[in-house]
Amino acid sequence: MKKMNWFAIIASLCVSNAAMSTDFYVDPKGNDSWSGTLKIANKQNTDGPFVSIEKAKQAIRTLKQNNIFNDKVTVNIATGRYYLSQPLNFNLMDSGLAGKEVLWQGESGAQVTISAGIPITCKKRDATFWDCPLTKLPVNNVYFDTGRIKGNTPKFELYVNDQKLELARWPDHDWAHIKLPLDQKTQFSVMATMPILSGDIKAAQVHIFAGNDWYDQYLGVDSVDKTANSIKLSSPTSYALDSGRRFYIQNHPSLLNAPGEWLFDAATKKISFVPPADMSPNKFMLSSLPNLINVDAANHLTFKNISFEHSTGNAITIKNSNDVVLDQLDVNNIGGKGVLVTNGQNVQINNSKVHHTGGDGVDVSGGDRKTLQASNHIIYNNHIHHTGTELLTSSPGIRLSGVGNKALHNLLEQGAAQGIILHGNEHLIEKNELHHFCLQTADCGAVYTGQDWTERGNIIRYNYIHDIIGYGMKSVNVEKNQVLYETPSRGVGVYLDDGASGFEVSGNIFENVGWGVQIGGGRDNKITNNYFKISNNIDDLAIVIEDRSPINSWERNQKLLDDSPYKLASWKQKYPELTALMNNKKWPEGNKIERNIFVTHNPDGKFSRYVAPMATTVIANNIIWSTIGKLTVDYKVLEHNTSNWGASWSQWTSAGIEQHSIVADPCATIENKKMTTCPGSPIKDIGFEPLPTDIGLIP
C-alpha cells in the first residue's frame, strides 16, 4: 500500500478552508504557518490565527490568485501591540470590490495597536539620569519636512510612558530672543547670556521664529561665539532676522539637565534622558519607520478600531484610491502628519482620534479644478487635537485642498496655530467646534485661507469657533535686553487672507476670538447670519475688512487668475464674478455683511472695522448691541478716501454704507454650543435664521 503524505493532505485542507472563508484572524499568540481561519488555536496546536498582519494581507491575495474572492473579507485583529518591520503597503492587488469590501478591524472593546516604533530597555543611572543602550537603531534617517527642518539632530523621537520627550535644550522652558541681527539671515546676537556649549557644536539646532510670529523652522548651528554671545546658523532663515524674535537651541550634551529632556549619542549608540517630573518610567519607545500604512491605487478598503503610533513621518498615506474608510481609529504620537489623502474619490475619516502629530492632523486633497469635479473626501465626527507639535505653524488639525471635500461635525482643539487650512474650491466646513488655536502664533486664523481670487465656492457654515487666542511680540527694547510677548494677540476666527474671495461664512457662532472674520482685501464674500460675541479686549472686533494696499501688489493673485480656467463655461456658470471687470483690483469689492448679530463688550463699544468701497459693499439688516451703552466703528470709504476711526453709531449710519440695521438687545445666549433667544427677541426683524443644535461631535 502506498504511504500517504499526511502533511500534504493537511496543507491542502488548510488552503481549501482558507479559500472558502471570508474571515481571517491575527493574534500575537498566532503563527504565520497556520491558515489564519481560526480565531484561537485548535487543541492540537496545528492551526489557528496568523501572528502578523502582513501574512493576512498575503492570504487575501491568495484568494484572488485562486479566483475564489467571492464575498466580503474581514481580517479580525486580536488585542495586542503589533510592531512593524516595514510599512504595510496596499495596492490594487489588496483591493476589495463594490459589495465585496475588505475590512481590517481590531477586536471590539479591546486595544489593538500597530506601531512603527522600537521598544527599548532603559535603566536608571543615578538620581537624575536614565540610560538606554541601543542594540537596534531606528530605520528612518530623513526629517519628515526637509524644507523647514534642517540640521543633524536625530530623525526619531523618544517616548517614555507614551509621552514624547524633548531634545535637550536651552532655555529649558519658553524661548530665548534675538538681540540684533548680525547679517540678514544667518547670524545674530542673543539677549540672555547663553550657556557654555563645549565640544562639537555641529549637531546643535535652533528652532526659530526668525522675523515674525507666524513662521517657524529648524536650522543647524554652524558656530557659537561665546565672547559676542552670538550664533551663526548653517543655513539661512526663510525670513530676515529681527530683534526680539523667538528661538531656542537644542541637541547638545551640555544642555541635558531638565525633566523631560533626552539626548542621543551616535558614537556610543546610547540614549540618555531625564524623566518628566513625578513620572515612574516603565515603558520606552523609539519611533522608527517613516510610515505605518501606505495605500496606493487600492479601493474598497476599511480600517476600523485600530491605534496607529510612532511613525517618524506620516502615519497613514492614501493616494489614488477610491472608497477607502478609516473608522474609529486612534492615530497618535506621530512625527509627521496623521493622515494624508491625495487624489482618488470617496475617502472617509470617521469617528476617530488624531492627536499629538508633529505636522497636520488630517491632510486631504483631490478633485479636478479644471472641471470642478469633486473628490468627495469626508472628514466626519473626529476628535483632532494637539497637532503641529513639531512644526508649530501651518500644521493645522485639518487641511483641505483641491475640489469638493468636506469637514463635518469634528472637534478640533489645542493647536499652536491654525485649526483648519483650506485651498481650492467647493469645500464644505460645517458643524465643527474649534477652540484654543493660535496658542503660539499671532496674525493667525482658526480657519485660514488666502492669496487667491479663484478659490471660490467654499462654505464655512454652522461652526462654533471660540477661544482663539493669539500670541505675539508686543515690544522690544534692545538696549535693556527686554522683549514683551502677550496673549491674546491677533487670533482670528475665520481669516480670509490676501484676496481670498467668493466664500460663504454663515450661521457660525464666534465667541472670545480676537477678530471674528477678517477679509484681507478679498472680494465677493458673504458673511451672513452669524452670531458674534466680542470680548472686553479693546482690540477685539467682529468683522474686519481691509484693502491691503499698498502692502500687497496683487501680482501673485493676478497670475493665479490668469493661469486658472475661469473662462471655461463650467467656471463662468459657477463664478460669474471672475469674468466681470474689476473696478479696482486693489479694493475689497463685492463683499456682503448681512443679517448678523453683534454683541460687543469692547471698552470702547467698538464692534467692527470696514475699509471698503461704498458702491460695491453691502452691509445691511444686522443687529448690533453694546453692553457698555455706546457703539463705535472704524471705517474708511475708499472712493472718497474719507475715514473715521472710532465713529459713533450715528456718524457711521450717516455715511450711508450700513442700511436697515438696528441697535437692540438680541436677547440671545450661547450655552453648550447652542444659541437660544427669549420670546421677545428682535432677531426675526432682520430675518435671522435659527442655528442648528447639533454642532460638534455626534455621540
XYZ file of C-alpha atoms in Angstrom:
699
model
C 0.000 0.000 0.000
C 1.317 3.402 -0.942
C 2.285 5.528 2.049
C 0.042 8.604 2.417
C 1.600 12.086 2.686
C -0.400 13.387 5.641
C 1.441 16.698 5.705
C 0.395 17.393 2.117
C -3.221 16.420 2.872
C -3.387 18.688 5.919
C -1.806 21.536 3.980
C -4.309 21.132 1.148
C -7.217 21.137 3.600
C -5.912 24.311 5.181
C -5.640 26.008 1.799
C -9.137 24.833 0.885
C -10.535 26.069 4.188
C -8.888 29.474 3.734
C -10.164 29.729 0.213
C -13.766 29.248 1.312
C -13.512 31.531 4.298
C -14.214 35.252 4.277
C -12.716 35.764 7.738
C -9.091 35.741 8.751
C -7.694 36.210 12.245
C -4.494 37.754 13.574
C -3.308 37.304 17.141
C 0.012 37.896 18.949
C -0.211 34.231 20.009
C -0.726 33.073 16.415
C 1.565 31.516 13.842
C 2.089 32.527 10.229
C 2.381 28.876 9.202
C -1.266 28.356 10.201
C -4.286 29.006 7.971
C -5.411 32.140 9.830
C -9.047 30.993 9.577
C -9.471 30.144 13.271
C -9.847 32.777 15.974
C -7.909 30.669 18.502
C -5.542 27.759 18.059
C -7.060 24.282 17.881
C -6.440 21.675 20.569
C -3.681 20.059 18.543
C -1.992 23.447 18.158
C -1.699 22.762 14.442
C -3.936 25.554 13.180
C -5.152 28.935 14.317
C -4.716 32.650 13.694
C -1.823 34.363 11.961
C 0.665 36.217 14.085
C 1.401 39.014 11.577
C -0.793 41.450 9.717
C 1.408 41.097 6.647
C 0.559 37.370 6.460
C -3.175 38.179 6.465
C -2.570 40.558 3.560
C -0.855 37.769 1.642
C -3.752 35.408 2.385
C -6.228 37.784 0.749
C -4.007 37.986 -2.306
C -4.035 34.171 -2.437
C -7.838 34.224 -2.552
C -7.652 36.423 -5.606
C -4.929 34.418 -7.282
C -7.038 31.271 -6.843
C -10.106 33.089 -8.200
C -12.111 32.459 -5.016
C -12.531 36.060 -3.817
C -16.321 35.767 -3.803
C -17.533 37.767 -0.830
C -16.582 40.388 1.722
C -13.366 39.636 3.584
C -12.757 40.581 7.207
C -9.393 40.456 8.940
C -10.042 40.302 12.687
C -7.077 41.573 14.714
C -6.943 40.476 18.352
C -5.971 42.738 21.204
C -2.267 43.443 21.461
C 0.573 45.538 20.086
C 1.926 44.725 16.634
C 5.363 46.064 15.703
C 6.082 46.535 12.021
C 9.419 45.774 10.423
C 8.291 47.700 7.352
C 5.235 49.794 6.475
C 2.052 47.993 5.420
C 1.705 48.718 1.695
C -1.637 48.194 -0.049
C -2.153 48.412 -3.810
C -4.626 47.179 -6.429
C -3.862 43.550 -5.511
C -5.185 44.251 -1.989
C -8.403 45.949 -3.099
C -11.931 44.868 -2.422
C -14.808 45.359 -4.827
C -18.155 47.114 -4.538
C -20.180 44.796 -2.302
C -17.040 42.754 -1.583
C -15.119 45.124 0.612
C -12.050 44.176 2.623
C -12.343 45.119 6.301
C -9.349 45.264 8.628
C -10.750 45.591 12.129
C -9.426 45.487 15.648
C -11.159 43.389 18.252
C -14.218 45.172 19.606
C -13.761 46.688 23.035
C -10.031 45.952 23.038
C -6.812 47.862 22.465
C -5.289 46.921 19.123
C -2.152 48.917 18.356
C 0.029 48.892 15.266
C 3.352 50.556 15.998
C 6.158 51.807 13.778
C 8.364 52.059 16.831
C 11.061 50.024 18.533
C 10.702 49.078 22.224
C 13.966 49.692 24.061
C 15.331 48.943 27.521
C 16.399 51.763 29.803
C 17.973 51.731 33.250
C 18.334 54.313 35.961
C 21.895 55.659 36.140
C 21.541 57.865 39.200
C 19.009 60.121 40.897
C 18.671 62.253 37.752
C 19.569 60.356 34.583
C 18.443 57.221 32.793
C 20.408 55.458 30.029
C 19.198 53.348 27.110
C 21.884 51.404 25.190
C 20.559 50.634 21.712
C 21.029 47.224 20.131
C 18.982 48.309 17.109
C 18.800 51.752 15.537
C 15.635 53.290 14.068
C 15.139 52.862 10.338
C 14.359 56.449 9.419
C 17.170 58.873 8.587
C 15.257 61.744 6.960
C 13.243 64.576 8.526
C 9.538 64.475 7.677
C 9.772 68.049 6.368
C 13.136 68.697 4.730
C 12.128 72.233 3.758
C 11.522 73.611 7.239
C 13.573 71.147 9.310
C 17.322 71.035 8.730
C 20.301 70.033 10.854
C 21.944 66.997 12.383
C 19.538 66.057 15.160
C 18.121 62.505 15.468
C 15.415 61.724 12.923
C 13.366 59.855 15.520
C 11.614 60.571 18.817
C 11.827 59.096 22.323
C 8.590 58.223 24.133
C 8.567 57.359 27.819
C 5.275 56.077 29.212
C 3.703 57.195 25.895
C 4.856 60.795 26.439
C 7.169 62.377 23.874
C 10.267 63.868 25.462
C 12.045 66.991 24.200
C 15.595 67.082 22.939
C 17.922 68.674 25.489
C 17.546 72.425 25.028
C 18.237 75.964 26.194
C 16.347 77.593 27.660
C 14.676 74.640 29.357
C 11.293 76.319 29.016
C 9.855 79.130 26.935
C 12.122 80.937 24.425
C 15.318 82.927 24.099
C 15.301 86.072 21.949
C 17.364 87.648 19.191
C 19.110 90.828 20.282
C 20.497 92.118 16.983
C 20.776 90.569 13.517
C 24.461 90.489 12.527
C 23.535 89.841 8.926
C 20.210 89.340 7.201
C 19.540 85.620 7.651
C 22.356 83.658 9.343
C 23.940 85.456 12.323
C 22.519 87.149 15.400
C 23.393 88.104 18.942
C 21.329 86.886 21.875
C 19.694 88.856 24.696
C 20.214 86.385 27.547
C 23.680 85.002 28.249
C 23.968 81.635 26.571
C 25.346 78.621 28.444
C 28.823 77.352 27.592
C 28.454 74.819 24.793
C 31.721 72.912 24.969
C 32.812 70.451 22.312
C 31.372 69.938 18.848
C 28.506 72.326 18.084
C 27.650 70.954 14.642
C 24.869 68.674 15.895
C 23.075 71.521 17.658
C 19.967 73.011 16.102
C 17.821 76.096 16.612
C 14.055 76.218 16.467
C 13.347 79.787 15.399
C 10.702 82.349 14.515
C 13.219 84.475 12.624
C 11.261 87.549 11.627
C 7.583 87.240 12.547
C 5.079 85.383 14.714
C 3.663 83.133 12.000
C 6.535 81.076 10.524
C 8.875 78.736 12.415
C 11.674 76.470 11.202
C 14.591 74.347 12.444
C 18.152 75.055 11.292
C 21.577 73.686 12.137
C 24.156 75.651 14.098
C 27.468 76.422 12.413
C 29.189 78.102 15.353
C 28.693 79.924 18.643
C 30.769 82.949 19.621
C 30.989 82.977 23.430
C 32.562 86.428 23.577
C 29.965 88.092 21.350
C 27.166 85.897 22.743
C 26.096 85.193 19.172
C 25.074 82.319 16.910
C 25.861 81.576 13.279
C 23.418 79.253 11.529
C 24.439 76.626 8.985
C 21.524 77.586 6.679
C 19.763 80.904 6.084
C 16.392 81.617 7.631
C 13.412 81.986 5.310
C 12.616 85.465 6.638
C 15.041 88.212 7.642
C 16.167 88.109 11.261
C 14.532 90.631 13.568
C 15.267 91.826 17.093
C 13.115 90.272 19.790
C 12.097 87.203 17.805
C 11.990 83.777 19.454
C 14.310 80.783 19.284
C 15.823 78.032 21.377
C 18.891 75.787 20.953
C 18.594 72.004 21.203
C 20.582 68.783 20.862
C 23.838 69.451 22.655
C 25.222 67.286 25.519
C 25.768 70.225 27.857
C 22.069 71.082 27.683
C 20.738 67.808 29.146
C 19.657 68.859 32.618
C 15.877 69.359 32.889
C 12.961 66.963 33.411
C 11.516 65.701 30.135
C 14.725 66.105 28.069
C 16.733 63.477 26.173
C 19.845 63.127 24.030
C 21.252 60.538 21.614
C 24.982 59.806 21.482
C 25.561 58.383 17.993
C 29.146 57.326 18.801
C 28.132 55.062 21.697
C 24.621 54.309 20.378
C 23.147 55.347 23.702
C 20.192 57.494 24.687
C 20.165 59.389 27.962
C 17.199 61.207 29.438
C 15.800 62.928 32.496
C 12.273 61.689 33.255
C 9.436 64.190 33.454
C 8.634 65.261 36.977
C 6.506 62.829 39.013
C 6.909 60.051 36.414
C 7.941 56.465 37.170
C 9.353 55.334 33.816
C 8.446 51.799 32.783
C 7.784 51.897 29.051
C 10.315 53.137 26.481
C 9.837 53.517 22.741
C 11.665 54.997 19.767
C 9.827 55.968 16.609
C 11.453 54.186 13.697
C 9.590 53.589 10.434
C 8.637 56.626 8.356
C 5.083 55.347 7.774
C 2.607 52.772 9.078
C 0.178 52.316 6.176
C 0.578 53.291 2.524
C -2.458 52.759 0.305
C -1.778 53.404 -3.396
C -4.395 52.740 -6.089
C -6.366 50.404 -3.812
C -10.145 50.515 -3.499
C -12.946 49.367 -1.198
C -10.850 49.017 1.951
C -11.876 49.752 5.537
C -9.618 50.036 8.600
C -11.542 50.065 11.865
C -10.917 50.151 15.615
C -7.107 50.241 15.453
C -4.500 52.529 17.017
C -1.534 53.661 14.921
C 1.552 55.017 16.653
C 5.201 56.030 16.428
C 5.917 56.763 12.770
C 8.591 59.368 12.098
C 6.690 60.666 9.073
C 3.044 60.436 8.019
C 1.181 57.639 9.779
C -1.353 56.759 7.070
C -0.989 57.781 3.424
C -3.771 57.120 0.915
C -3.298 58.169 -2.703
C -5.054 57.486 -5.982
C -7.573 55.312 -4.131
C -11.366 55.129 -4.035
C -13.877 54.151 -1.357
C -11.414 53.772 1.488
C -12.768 54.204 5.030
C -10.827 54.931 8.228
C -13.235 54.409 11.121
C -12.776 54.507 14.900
C -9.009 54.834 14.682
C -6.641 56.396 17.197
C -3.687 57.959 15.365
C -1.252 59.385 17.890
C 2.383 60.106 18.715
C 3.251 60.676 15.068
C 6.297 62.587 13.826
C 4.673 63.932 10.638
C 1.031 64.060 9.560
C -1.593 61.771 10.994
C -3.477 61.024 7.765
C -2.556 62.181 4.254
C -5.020 61.681 1.385
C -4.182 62.721 -2.173
C -6.315 62.257 -5.270
C -8.848 59.432 -5.527
C -12.537 59.539 -4.623
C -14.714 58.984 -1.569
C -12.121 58.511 1.159
C -13.637 58.859 4.625
C -12.039 59.506 8.001
C -14.799 58.916 10.555
C -15.285 58.691 14.325
C -11.555 58.732 15.005
C -8.997 60.407 17.236
C -5.987 62.095 15.654
C -3.640 63.775 18.095
C -0.067 64.585 19.044
C 1.191 64.822 15.491
C 4.314 66.730 14.503
C 2.578 68.127 11.412
C -1.034 68.255 10.202
C -3.657 66.074 11.792
C -5.522 65.210 8.570
C -4.492 66.490 5.113
C -6.979 65.754 2.324
C -6.797 66.777 -1.332
C -8.333 65.621 -4.574
C -10.719 66.520 -7.357
C -10.152 68.339 -10.641
C -10.068 72.131 -10.520
C -10.366 72.454 -14.297
C -13.679 70.610 -14.449
C -14.601 71.315 -10.787
C -15.190 67.595 -10.327
C -15.338 66.885 -6.589
C -13.303 64.206 -4.856
C -15.959 63.828 -2.127
C -13.485 63.015 0.616
C -15.135 63.387 4.025
C -13.655 64.063 7.474
C -16.542 63.305 9.834
C -17.008 63.249 13.602
C -13.357 63.113 14.644
C -11.595 64.493 17.694
C -8.419 66.163 16.426
C -6.113 67.855 18.899
C -2.515 68.743 19.729
C -1.412 68.807 16.105
C 1.665 70.708 14.911
C 3.711 69.710 17.934
C 6.950 69.781 15.895
C 6.286 72.432 13.252
C 4.156 74.894 15.151
C 2.875 76.974 12.243
C 0.859 75.928 9.189
C 0.311 72.470 10.698
C -3.466 72.504 11.136
C -5.811 69.922 12.541
C -7.413 69.646 9.090
C -6.109 70.736 5.680
C -8.430 70.697 2.649
C -7.193 71.179 -0.923
C -8.480 70.506 -4.415
C -12.214 70.387 -5.058
C -15.234 69.227 -3.108
C -14.007 67.920 0.246
C -15.973 68.078 3.499
C -15.125 68.504 7.186
C -18.257 67.827 9.248
C -19.024 67.507 12.967
C -15.401 67.449 14.141
C -13.991 68.720 17.412
C -10.655 70.462 16.882
C -8.680 71.916 19.775
C -5.312 72.795 21.279
C -3.182 73.922 18.355
C -0.165 76.215 18.196
C -1.515 77.826 15.014
C -4.420 77.136 12.640
C -7.247 74.669 13.193
C -8.274 74.319 9.524
C -6.443 75.475 6.392
C -8.237 75.220 3.073
C -7.339 75.884 -0.543
C -9.223 75.059 -3.692
C -12.911 75.142 -4.497
C -16.301 73.894 -3.337
C -15.243 72.661 0.102
C -17.711 72.464 2.984
C -16.712 73.106 6.608
C -19.851 72.509 8.625
C -20.934 71.946 12.243
C -17.424 71.719 13.676
C -16.291 73.033 17.022
C -12.885 74.745 17.079
C -11.284 76.155 20.198
C -7.897 77.077 21.644
C -5.931 77.648 18.476
C -3.223 80.202 17.677
C -1.665 79.465 21.065
C 1.895 80.149 19.840
C 1.283 82.464 16.881
C -0.201 85.834 16.022
C -1.849 87.010 12.801
C -3.391 83.553 12.793
C -6.823 82.151 11.990
C -8.662 79.155 13.415
C -9.933 78.689 9.858
C -7.449 80.095 7.343
C -7.206 80.563 3.579
C -5.700 83.142 1.297
C -3.728 84.539 -1.625
C -6.051 83.515 -4.454
C -9.088 85.207 -6.062
C -10.115 81.961 -7.797
C -10.541 79.588 -4.832
C -14.286 80.083 -4.658
C -17.431 78.226 -3.762
C -16.233 77.291 -0.267
C -18.754 77.273 2.575
C -17.917 77.727 6.272
C -21.252 77.125 7.953
C -22.762 76.335 11.366
C -19.475 76.083 13.269
C -18.797 77.071 16.869
C -15.453 78.916 16.960
C -14.304 80.134 20.359
C -11.241 80.938 22.445
C -8.914 81.692 19.558
C -6.108 83.311 21.463
C -3.083 84.545 19.553
C 0.417 85.050 20.970
C 2.868 87.580 19.612
C 5.551 90.165 20.225
C 4.280 93.474 21.562
C 7.503 95.398 22.154
C 11.294 95.086 22.207
C 13.986 97.215 23.859
C 17.408 96.133 22.615
C 19.355 98.474 24.922
C 17.711 96.954 28.012
C 17.566 93.392 26.661
C 13.816 93.429 27.153
C 11.132 91.895 24.993
C 7.446 91.526 25.721
C 5.149 88.910 24.235
C 1.470 88.961 25.001
C -1.702 86.992 24.721
C -4.322 87.497 23.408
C -2.707 88.779 20.226
C -4.490 88.807 16.884
C -6.256 85.474 16.900
C -8.902 85.333 14.157
C -11.943 83.078 13.832
C -12.134 82.904 10.020
C -9.168 84.503 8.264
C -9.732 85.211 4.555
C -6.223 86.412 3.833
C -4.627 88.260 0.890
C -7.520 88.322 -1.525
C -9.452 85.183 -0.544
C -12.734 85.562 -2.422
C -16.101 84.005 -3.033
C -16.510 82.451 0.427
C -19.767 81.959 2.295
C -19.412 82.316 6.067
C -22.857 81.759 7.527
C -24.641 80.532 10.626
C -21.489 80.381 12.778
C -21.050 81.274 16.430
C -17.947 83.328 17.252
C -17.116 83.784 20.909
C -13.928 85.040 22.558
C -11.960 85.404 19.355
C -9.726 88.381 18.588
C -11.335 89.198 15.255
C -14.324 87.107 14.235
C -13.921 87.329 10.450
C -11.057 89.079 8.690
C -11.356 89.854 4.966
C -7.841 90.713 3.841
C -8.612 92.542 0.613
C -10.792 89.751 -0.777
C -13.861 90.023 -2.989
C -17.425 88.706 -3.225
C -17.510 87.148 0.243
C -20.831 86.668 2.026
C -20.791 86.976 5.812
C -24.379 86.267 6.825
C -26.497 85.042 9.732
C -23.603 84.721 12.204
C -23.548 85.438 15.934
C -20.524 87.416 17.152
C -19.792 87.892 20.845
C -16.932 90.385 21.185
C -14.925 90.197 24.422
C -13.807 93.073 26.626
C -10.360 93.247 24.983
C -10.048 96.669 23.403
C -8.542 95.242 20.190
C -11.271 92.655 19.580
C -13.701 93.116 16.688
C -16.404 91.087 14.952
C -15.575 91.798 11.298
C -12.569 93.479 9.736
C -12.412 94.355 6.024
C -9.043 95.638 4.776
C -7.870 96.889 1.389
C -4.278 95.595 1.850
C -2.827 98.433 -0.206
C -0.078 99.387 -0.697
C 1.480 96.371 1.092
C 0.088 93.878 -1.422
C 0.742 94.382 -5.142
C -1.698 91.600 -6.132
C 0.713 90.291 -8.776
C 0.523 86.766 -7.357
C -3.279 86.854 -7.358
C -3.327 88.144 -10.922
C -1.051 85.359 -12.118
C -3.198 82.722 -10.406
C -6.259 84.198 -12.082
C -4.575 84.242 -15.491
C -3.471 80.626 -15.062
C -6.891 79.408 -13.910
C -9.653 78.057 -16.203
C -12.015 80.901 -15.234
C -13.043 81.446 -18.885
C -14.402 77.903 -19.262
C -18.179 77.547 -19.335
C -18.244 75.495 -16.116
C -16.337 78.210 -14.280
C -18.376 81.048 -15.778
C -21.547 79.393 -14.546
C -20.198 78.844 -11.037
C -18.178 82.039 -10.637
C -19.511 84.777 -12.937
C -17.751 87.444 -10.861
C -14.363 86.261 -12.145
C -15.167 87.318 -15.702
C -16.612 90.674 -14.647
C -14.389 93.714 -14.830
C -12.864 94.829 -11.539
C -13.424 98.456 -10.713
C -10.190 98.373 -8.721
C -8.385 95.089 -8.167
C -6.671 96.515 -5.080
C -10.005 97.066 -3.349
C -12.135 94.544 -1.415
C -15.175 94.782 -3.698
C -18.485 92.953 -3.653
C -18.490 91.785 -0.017
C -21.807 91.383 1.810
C -22.313 91.622 5.583
C -25.967 90.828 6.263
C -28.323 89.531 8.984
C -25.619 89.117 11.628
C -25.841 89.620 15.383
C -23.058 91.658 17.037
C -22.815 91.797 20.829
C -19.793 93.790 21.994
C -18.178 94.054 25.419
C -15.337 96.156 23.979
C -14.452 99.008 26.390
C -14.848 101.475 23.506
C -18.097 99.917 22.337
C -16.359 99.046 19.080
C -17.705 96.149 17.028
C -16.174 96.228 13.502
C -13.746 97.873 11.080
C -14.682 98.400 7.418
C -12.231 99.662 4.815
C -14.185 99.215 1.594
C -15.764 100.895 -1.416
C -19.296 102.105 -0.757
C -20.640 101.303 -4.222
C -19.989 97.540 -4.168
C -20.167 96.711 -0.458
C -23.420 95.630 1.191
C -23.726 95.959 4.971
C -27.356 95.614 5.982
C -30.012 94.177 8.289
C -27.704 93.465 11.209
C -28.398 93.704 14.946
C -25.742 95.496 16.979
C -25.703 95.716 20.766
C -23.169 97.127 23.204
C -23.197 96.076 26.845
C -21.484 99.339 27.852
C -24.133 101.579 26.328
C -22.261 103.053 23.361
C -21.272 101.854 19.905
C -18.299 102.778 17.754
C -16.914 101.563 14.463
C -13.791 102.186 12.377
C -14.393 102.855 8.716
C -12.870 104.199 5.526
C -14.771 104.827 2.288
C -12.265 104.073 -0.435
C -13.951 106.029 -3.257
C -13.827 109.224 -1.227
C -10.682 108.440 0.734
C -12.539 109.512 3.859
C -12.189 107.758 7.177
C -13.393 107.914 10.749
C -11.705 105.727 13.355
C -13.938 105.364 16.404
C -17.036 106.799 14.728
C -20.232 106.831 16.737
C -23.223 104.854 15.539
C -24.905 107.975 14.202
C -21.765 109.033 12.351
C -21.420 105.584 10.859
C -25.009 105.295 9.678
C -24.945 108.807 8.238
C -22.084 107.688 5.978
C -24.722 105.688 4.107
C -22.992 102.319 3.934
C -24.870 100.258 6.520
C -28.583 100.003 5.741
C -31.606 98.829 7.740
C -29.597 97.610 10.723
C -30.886 98.093 14.244
C -29.414 98.718 17.669
C -31.168 96.340 20.052
C -30.503 93.681 22.635
C -30.868 90.401 20.705
C -31.761 88.654 23.972
C -29.668 85.684 22.886
C -27.419 83.384 24.906
C -24.814 80.773 23.962
C -24.659 77.641 26.057
C -23.434 74.135 25.213
C -22.749 75.133 21.588
C -26.340 76.313 21.148
C -27.881 79.724 20.715
C -31.194 80.363 22.428
C -33.307 83.521 22.375
C -36.053 84.873 24.570
C -39.612 85.118 23.176
C -39.317 88.840 22.508
C -36.007 88.711 20.681
C -35.795 91.119 17.723
C -33.760 88.716 15.585
C -36.852 87.949 13.493
C -36.879 91.593 12.427
C -33.674 91.120 10.448
C -34.570 87.704 9.058
C -32.055 85.857 11.222
C -32.465 82.114 10.708
C -32.239 79.712 13.674
C -28.889 77.985 14.147
C -28.596 74.184 14.352
C -28.365 72.484 17.733
C -26.097 69.591 16.716
C -22.759 71.386 16.294
C -19.652 69.381 17.143
C -19.143 65.692 17.818
C -22.049 63.301 17.413
C -22.143 60.845 20.365
